[in-house]
């Protein structure tokens, strides 16, 4: 029996749903031919093909092969080791090295420089053959991810939420290569202390006791790994991102991510201020529900139907200059007054959200002041639809 049959956040269900599954569970833009007198084929190339900052589809993390229909990306799989010889299987998504970001198709993030605090960035040494030897940080992939709703009336918080992979006190996805310029890379681990033979699942049906819960398939011969993506929004643009690690066990369970407590050494609440390593992610507790509802959004709906909560993230490359994959969770709850007044709707832009907070329609959970709840989620951006 699949380990995910017991989960209400169905890990096997694709997070990017086709339009036929309902607008509440999809972010795909409508065809420009709707309402026009010509078919879609008559429209010219998207402006983003001329300038990546212009409107239109754009893959941001180009190191991998994107499958929009399946909502997945196939990334290069890297193999390193601990000093004691145990194997480390990981991917690369972001770096503080702008030139190497361009060369490898990674996201450039200057803000990751300020993630080098406490345990939040571990170290590695580059060995012969391009192999990284990590000084510390391991992940246990054996636990079984389990999430169960609180109740039908109040699904969030869940009654049970245990992550499927747990990092030790020294594990962080951020790695500084000490003998190669000291740059920081976002290198989330996808498997640990297993042989290539134990990871050979090129056609799916992976053993989640050995790999990250986001893995769809993994091929240590071809050195690739396919991972599930999550849909959301950034400044009203529908996007796809990859959620790999979280600083709290609850968030890691909900996100199918690795619990990485070391990320707690990064300061939250600073967002766009000097020396801040984070951007914000806006998550809703009690948005509207149902995949047929175009205003569906939030954790309650996600816990009930197993689809993505449609989070809103801050700055991404080509739209802002302050991108970071480290998202500082701002958790919002619609007030009873806002709901009764019919103001509750899907929000897709940071400043749209902040306006609703300023007007008193959104608060923190239980009426608390709105802002950071102290949780960091490692979510590299992958694709921009518009």
XYZ file of C-alpha atoms in Angstrom:
386
model
C 0.000 0.000 0.000
C 1.328 3.459 -0.894
C 2.472 5.436 2.113
C 0.509 8.424 0.815
C -2.913 6.797 0.917
C -3.132 7.917 4.535
C -2.423 11.563 3.729
C -5.033 14.212 3.259
C -2.484 16.384 1.526
C -2.205 13.821 -1.265
C 1.413 13.892 -2.264
C 0.781 11.809 -5.342
C -1.777 14.274 -6.706
C -0.279 16.867 -9.063
C -0.249 20.349 -7.597
C -0.557 22.066 -10.951
C -4.031 21.151 -12.152
C -5.458 21.536 -15.631
C -8.102 24.167 -16.205
C -10.723 21.400 -16.461
C -10.119 20.609 -12.794
C -11.436 24.013 -11.823
C -10.033 27.531 -11.565
C -9.592 27.196 -7.817
C -6.790 24.647 -8.302
C -5.097 26.105 -11.383
C -2.874 29.073 -12.149
C -2.529 28.601 -15.911
C -3.381 31.882 -17.693
C -6.327 31.941 -20.088
C -5.701 32.064 -23.840
C -5.303 35.586 -25.274
C -7.734 34.590 -28.041
C -10.686 34.627 -25.624
C -12.931 37.521 -26.617
C -10.906 38.187 -29.767
C -11.860 37.554 -33.377
C -8.702 35.567 -34.186
C -7.261 32.262 -32.908
C -4.359 32.068 -30.462
C -1.983 31.197 -33.323
C -2.405 34.723 -34.699
C -0.805 36.331 -31.659
C 2.883 37.215 -31.827
C 5.649 36.004 -29.528
C 5.312 36.879 -25.855
C 7.109 40.110 -24.893
C 9.231 38.052 -22.454
C 11.023 36.532 -25.472
C 12.339 40.011 -26.261
C 13.062 41.136 -22.703
C 12.760 38.762 -19.721
C 11.395 41.591 -17.585
C 8.425 42.028 -19.926
C 5.165 40.132 -19.516
C 5.007 36.536 -20.676
C 6.147 33.022 -19.763
C 9.706 32.615 -18.575
C 11.618 29.738 -17.007
C 13.819 31.201 -14.275
C 15.548 28.063 -12.992
C 16.851 26.894 -16.356
C 19.149 24.159 -15.016
C 16.255 21.710 -15.250
C 13.746 20.510 -17.831
C 10.282 21.826 -17.013
C 7.065 19.886 -17.627
C 4.246 22.384 -17.184
C 1.484 19.822 -17.773
C 2.759 17.559 -14.987
C 3.939 20.403 -12.755
C 7.446 18.952 -12.416
C 11.052 19.832 -13.131
C 13.852 17.365 -13.887
C 17.101 18.599 -12.342
C 20.729 17.459 -12.456
C 21.430 15.109 -9.546
C 24.727 15.693 -7.744
C 26.592 13.233 -5.550
C 28.880 14.355 -2.742
C 30.023 12.855 0.521
C 30.430 13.479 4.207
C 33.938 13.388 5.655
C 33.262 9.857 6.865
C 32.382 8.720 3.338
C 28.589 8.601 3.588
C 26.956 9.644 0.313
C 25.091 12.937 -0.124
C 22.677 13.306 -3.062
C 21.570 16.879 -3.733
C 20.422 19.464 -6.274
C 21.540 23.054 -6.926
C 18.981 25.839 -7.312
C 20.433 29.213 -6.229
C 23.794 30.843 -5.593
C 25.455 34.101 -4.575
C 27.833 33.703 -7.535
C 26.143 35.689 -10.309
C 28.411 34.455 -13.081
C 28.045 30.820 -12.127
C 24.292 31.284 -11.787
C 24.170 32.307 -15.443
C 26.514 29.526 -16.469
C 24.644 26.745 -14.664
C 21.096 28.015 -15.104
C 20.609 28.688 -11.394
C 18.840 31.572 -9.709
C 21.115 34.389 -8.546
C 20.410 35.567 -5.012
C 22.668 38.168 -3.444
C 20.617 37.982 -0.242
C 21.838 34.459 0.511
C 25.103 36.111 1.597
C 23.307 37.138 4.776
C 22.207 33.573 5.448
C 25.704 32.775 6.674
C 24.691 33.046 10.328
C 25.002 30.398 13.026
C 24.093 26.941 11.756
C 22.131 28.290 8.783
C 24.991 27.785 6.319
C 27.188 24.692 6.507
C 30.523 24.284 4.786
C 31.947 21.991 2.117
C 35.261 21.527 0.342
C 35.574 20.973 -3.390
C 37.435 17.723 -4.153
C 38.786 16.211 -7.370
C 36.134 15.364 -9.924
C 33.911 18.247 -8.832
C 32.782 16.372 -5.713
C 31.769 18.325 -2.616
C 32.840 16.980 0.770
C 30.450 18.268 3.424
C 31.680 19.018 6.925
C 28.358 18.451 8.666
C 24.615 18.109 8.234
C 22.653 14.925 7.628
C 19.015 14.101 6.836
C 16.930 11.131 7.916
C 14.523 10.239 5.100
C 13.040 7.220 6.899
C 10.095 8.924 8.693
C 6.662 8.665 7.097
C 5.012 11.967 6.317
C 1.538 12.116 7.829
C -0.958 14.987 7.839
C -4.533 14.817 9.166
C -7.037 17.650 9.401
C -8.127 19.111 12.719
C -11.857 18.834 11.981
C -14.262 19.376 9.097
C -15.258 22.758 10.499
C -11.701 23.820 11.404
C -9.203 21.823 9.322
C -6.265 23.980 10.407
C -4.233 23.395 12.451
C -4.003 19.707 11.561
C -4.435 17.143 14.324
C -1.309 15.321 13.094
C 1.559 16.779 11.076
C 4.834 14.871 10.899
C 7.407 15.578 8.174
C 8.756 12.799 5.975
C 12.406 13.849 6.269
C 14.233 15.386 9.204
C 17.581 17.141 9.219
C 19.925 16.978 12.188
C 20.913 20.079 14.142
C 23.651 20.929 11.615
C 21.708 20.373 8.383
C 20.857 23.345 6.196
C 20.328 23.429 2.435
C 22.727 26.405 2.307
C 26.332 25.421 1.667
C 29.456 27.596 1.491
C 32.298 26.115 -0.580
C 35.336 27.187 1.427
C 38.028 26.574 -1.208
C 36.175 27.915 -4.262
C 35.464 31.580 -3.665
C 33.379 31.193 -0.528
C 30.124 31.489 -2.434
C 26.919 30.120 -0.952
C 24.795 27.613 -2.852
C 21.284 26.424 -2.165
C 21.889 22.670 -2.266
C 18.889 20.822 -0.804
C 19.531 17.166 -0.058
C 17.253 14.635 -1.807
C 18.812 11.416 -0.435
C 21.481 10.454 2.078
C 23.726 7.503 2.890
C 22.332 5.246 0.170
C 23.946 3.678 -2.877
C 23.036 4.374 -6.483
C 21.396 0.960 -6.695
C 19.122 1.847 -3.783
C 18.028 5.046 -5.609
C 17.217 3.611 -9.010
C 13.620 4.710 -9.588
C 13.769 6.276 -13.081
C 10.110 5.478 -13.813
C 8.626 6.559 -10.503
C 7.257 4.420 -7.669
C 10.102 5.686 -5.508
C 10.812 4.474 -1.988
C 10.122 7.504 0.190
C 12.088 5.980 3.040
C 15.159 6.869 0.988
C 14.335 10.124 -0.809
C 12.761 13.529 -0.373
C 8.947 13.590 -0.524
C 9.005 15.940 -3.530
C 10.777 13.327 -5.676
C 8.695 11.882 -8.537
C 11.511 9.820 -10.054
C 15.269 9.575 -9.621
C 17.950 8.165 -11.914
C 21.479 7.889 -10.439
C 22.740 6.488 -13.748
C 21.586 9.440 -15.845
C 22.126 11.652 -12.758
C 18.703 13.328 -12.839
C 15.876 13.726 -10.369
C 12.311 14.855 -11.128
C 10.547 16.924 -8.471
C 6.996 18.172 -7.933
C 6.369 21.919 -8.124
C 3.847 24.115 -6.340
C 1.766 26.834 -8.033
C 1.372 30.271 -6.514
C 1.615 33.973 -7.299
C 4.250 36.717 -7.190
C 3.134 40.314 -7.765
C -0.015 39.030 -9.528
C 2.022 36.757 -11.796
C 1.207 33.032 -11.604
C 4.373 31.074 -10.847
C 5.730 27.615 -10.073
C 8.208 27.071 -7.263
C 10.012 24.215 -5.555
C 9.503 23.756 -1.809
C 12.411 21.771 -0.322
C 13.027 22.638 3.350
C 11.336 24.365 6.277
C 12.546 25.521 9.688
C 9.478 24.141 11.538
C 8.083 20.602 11.579
C 4.497 21.741 10.872
C 5.510 23.684 7.761
C 7.747 20.835 6.584
C 4.874 18.365 6.878
C 2.445 20.618 5.010
C 4.993 21.462 2.299
C 6.311 17.897 1.733
C 9.671 19.326 2.766
C 12.631 18.442 4.943
C 12.518 19.778 8.468
C 15.738 21.792 8.804
C 15.851 23.387 12.275
C 19.202 25.055 11.493
C 17.334 27.548 9.275
C 15.991 29.057 12.509
C 19.367 30.786 12.895
C 18.375 33.155 10.074
C 16.661 36.312 11.271
C 13.086 36.826 10.091
C 10.903 39.909 9.911
C 13.432 42.055 8.050
C 12.263 41.341 4.482
C 13.730 44.089 2.265
C 15.932 45.740 4.901
C 19.725 45.812 4.781
C 21.432 42.476 5.550
C 18.196 40.492 5.400
C 18.466 37.001 3.890
C 14.722 36.509 3.437
C 11.769 37.453 1.295
C 8.168 36.997 2.414
C 5.675 34.279 1.603
C 2.029 35.097 2.297
C -0.020 32.138 3.464
C -3.736 32.181 4.320
C -5.538 30.095 6.903
C -9.223 30.422 6.054
C -9.631 31.430 2.429
C -12.499 30.170 0.302
C -12.625 26.447 -0.510
C -13.253 24.204 -3.511
C -11.433 23.629 -6.799
C -14.437 24.957 -8.729
C -14.222 28.226 -6.779
C -11.933 30.760 -8.504
C -11.345 32.399 -5.112
C -10.100 29.187 -3.461
C -6.974 29.779 -1.361
C -5.420 28.790 1.928
C -4.436 25.997 4.266
C -7.951 24.906 5.193
C -8.787 24.207 1.576
C -5.425 22.511 0.997
C -5.961 20.210 3.964
C -9.415 19.243 2.723
C -8.803 18.714 -1.000
C -5.080 17.934 -1.125
C -4.289 20.692 -3.621
C -1.868 23.596 -3.297
C -2.810 26.486 -0.957
C -1.992 29.089 -3.652
C 0.505 31.062 -1.604
C 1.772 34.487 -2.626
C 5.511 35.128 -2.666
C 7.583 38.289 -2.800
C 10.248 39.387 -5.241
C 11.429 37.009 -7.961
C 14.171 37.512 -10.584
C 13.196 39.765 -13.520
C 10.486 41.375 -11.373
C 12.534 42.494 -8.363
C 16.193 42.839 -7.392
C 15.908 41.320 -3.913
C 15.062 37.697 -4.663
C 15.804 35.063 -2.064
C 14.607 31.444 -1.969
C 14.304 31.761 1.820
C 10.684 32.709 2.379
C 9.630 34.208 5.724
C 6.086 32.994 6.409
C 3.450 35.668 7.028
C 0.281 33.814 8.036
C -3.004 35.644 7.543
C -6.528 34.959 8.746
C -9.651 36.613 7.355
C -11.695 38.315 10.055
C -15.325 37.374 10.661
C -16.324 40.890 9.672
C -14.462 40.641 6.360
C -16.083 37.281 5.596
C -19.562 38.498 6.484
C -19.020 41.589 4.347
C -18.093 39.471 1.326
C -14.544 40.810 1.172
C -12.804 37.427 1.327
C -11.311 36.593 -2.095
C -8.194 35.130 -3.663
C -5.350 37.624 -3.289
C -2.374 37.408 -5.653
C -0.157 40.426 -4.953
C 1.938 41.391 -1.926
C 0.738 44.975 -1.721
C -2.846 43.950 -2.329
C -2.516 41.713 0.721
C -0.898 44.423 2.823
C -3.735 46.790 1.958
C -6.258 44.276 3.310
C -4.135 44.001 6.465
C -4.007 47.785 6.816
C -7.788 47.961 6.466
C -8.250 45.347 9.198
C -9.649 42.564 7.003
C -6.666 40.252 7.537
C -4.912 39.596 10.846
C -2.550 37.034 12.223
C -4.075 33.766 13.492
C -6.647 34.347 16.226
C -6.594 38.103 15.729
C -2.869 38.433 16.461
C -0.878 41.228 14.779
C -0.077 40.404 11.169
C 3.496 39.572 10.237
C 6.157 36.901 10.407
C 5.329 33.760 12.373
C 9.015 32.869 12.590
C 9.070 30.094 9.990
C 11.375 29.961 6.972
C 10.587 27.843 3.904
C 13.249 27.173 1.274
C 11.335 27.700 -1.990
C 13.462 28.286 -5.111
C 11.476 29.939 -7.898
C 11.246 27.905 -11.131
C 8.829 29.425 -13.659
C 6.815 32.575 -14.319
C 3.679 32.260 -16.457
C 3.329 36.001 -17.127
